[in-house]
mmCIF file of C-alpha atoms in Angstrom:
data_model
loop_
_atom_site.group_PDB
_atom_site.id
_atom_site.type_symbol
_atom_site.label_atom_id
_atom_site.label_comp_id
_atom_site.label_asym_id
_atom_site.label_seq_id
_atom_site.Cartn_x
_atom_site.Cartn_y
_atom_site.Cartn_z
ATOM 1 C CA MET Q 1 109.463 85.406 47.585
ATOM 2 C CA LYS Q 2 107.130 83.579 50.061
ATOM 3 C CA ASN Q 3 109.963 81.583 51.963
ATOM 4 C CA ILE Q 4 111.071 85.219 52.515
ATOM 5 C CA VAL Q 5 107.479 85.941 54.100
ATOM 6 C CA VAL Q 6 106.765 82.846 56.256
ATOM 7 C CA LYS Q 7 110.433 83.285 58.125
ATOM 8 C CA PHE Q 8 109.819 87.080 58.085
ATOM 9 C CA LYS Q 9 106.608 85.432 59.953
ATOM 10 C CA ASP Q 10 108.643 83.437 61.876
ATOM 11 C CA LEU Q 11 111.090 84.886 63.585
ATOM 12 C CA ILE Q 12 108.351 87.782 64.731
ATOM 13 C CA VAL Q 13 106.126 84.700 66.005
ATOM 14 C CA SER Q 14 109.341 84.050 68.229
ATOM 15 C CA TRP Q 15 110.185 86.913 69.233
ATOM 16 C CA GLY Q 16 107.188 87.622 70.809
ATOM 17 C CA THR Q 17 107.043 84.810 72.022
ATOM 18 C CA SER Q 18 110.532 85.493 74.411
ATOM 19 C CA LEU Q 19 109.163 88.820 74.780
ATOM 20 C CA PHE Q 20 105.838 87.729 76.587
ATOM 21 C CA ALA Q 21 107.829 84.873 78.617
ATOM 22 C CA ALA Q 22 110.505 87.454 79.476
ATOM 23 C CA ILE Q 23 107.993 90.320 80.571
ATOM 24 C CA SER Q 24 106.117 87.526 82.704
ATOM 25 C CA LEU Q 25 108.364 85.809 84.411
ATOM 26 C CA THR Q 26 109.687 89.820 85.136
ATOM 27 C CA LEU Q 27 106.160 90.643 86.547
ATOM 28 C CA PHE Q 28 106.369 87.418 88.492
ATOM 29 C CA ILE Q 29 109.832 88.580 90.119
ATOM 30 C CA PHE Q 30 108.387 91.862 90.627
ATOM 31 C CA GLY Q 31 105.199 90.079 92.594
ATOM 32 C CA ALA Q 32 107.241 87.709 94.481
ATOM 33 C CA ILE Q 33 109.255 90.271 95.940
ATOM 34 C CA PHE Q 34 106.831 93.025 96.714
ATOM 35 C CA PHE Q 35 104.554 90.148 98.232
ATOM 36 C CA SER Q 36 107.119 88.993 100.670
ATOM 37 C CA ILE Q 37 108.070 92.967 101.483
ATOM 38 C CA PHE Q 38 104.754 93.164 102.022
ATOM 39 C CA SER Q 39 104.083 90.363 104.281
ATOM 40 C CA ILE Q 40 106.934 91.002 106.249
ATOM 41 C CA THR Q 41 105.722 94.454 106.890
ATOM 42 C CA LEU Q 42 102.729 93.740 107.595
ATOM 43 C CA ALA Q 43 103.557 90.597 109.847
ATOM 44 C CA SER Q 44 105.849 93.611 112.052
ATOM 45 C CA ILE Q 45 102.687 95.815 112.216
ATOM 46 C CA PHE Q 46 100.466 92.802 114.021
ATOM 47 C CA GLU Q 47 103.809 91.694 115.665
ATOM 48 C CA ALA Q 48 104.754 95.408 117.523
ATOM 49 C CA LYS Q 49 100.708 95.777 118.021
ATOM 50 C CA THR Q 50 100.325 92.572 119.811
ATOM 51 C CA ARG Q 51 103.484 93.660 122.203
ATOM 52 C CA VAL Q 52 101.985 97.466 122.748
ATOM 53 C CA SER Q 53 99.166 95.101 123.844
ATOM 54 C CA ALA Q 54 100.724 92.919 126.081
ATOM 55 C CA PHE Q 55 102.164 95.968 127.595
ATOM 56 C CA ILE Q 56 98.893 98.322 128.245
ATOM 57 C CA TRP Q 57 97.855 94.616 129.589
ATOM 58 C CA LYS Q 58 100.775 94.648 132.727
ATOM 59 C CA ILE Q 59 100.024 97.922 132.758
ATOM 60 C CA LYS Q 60 96.898 98.087 134.220
ATOM 61 C CA GLY Q 61 97.775 95.508 136.924
ATOM 62 C CA HIS Q 62 96.638 91.673 135.640
ATOM 63 C CA GLY Q 63 99.994 90.525 137.096
ATOM 64 C CA LEU Q 64 100.781 88.294 133.466
ATOM 65 C CA SER Q 65 103.641 88.922 131.918
ATOM 66 C CA GLY Q 66 104.323 90.357 128.479
ATOM 67 C CA ARG Q 67 105.511 87.068 127.120
ATOM 68 C CA GLU Q 68 102.566 85.174 128.399
ATOM 69 C CA VAL Q 69 100.595 87.632 126.955
ATOM 70 C CA TYR Q 70 102.108 87.680 123.696
ATOM 71 C CA ARG Q 71 101.648 84.256 123.769
#
C-alpha cells in the first residue's frame, strides 16, 4: 500500500512539473510574439512621425529634402 502511494505521489510530481514547464514555455512564446509585434508597431509609429516631421520641415521652406532631415 505504501508503495502505491509513493508511486502516485511521483506521478503527481512529474505531471505537475511537466504542466508547469508547458505553461511556462507557452507564456514565453506568446510573450515573445507579443513583444515582437509591439516593438515593430512602435517602430512604425516613430518612423511615420519622423517622416511627417521631415515633410513639415520641407513645407516650411528650409531647403532640405525630407531624406536629409530623416537621417
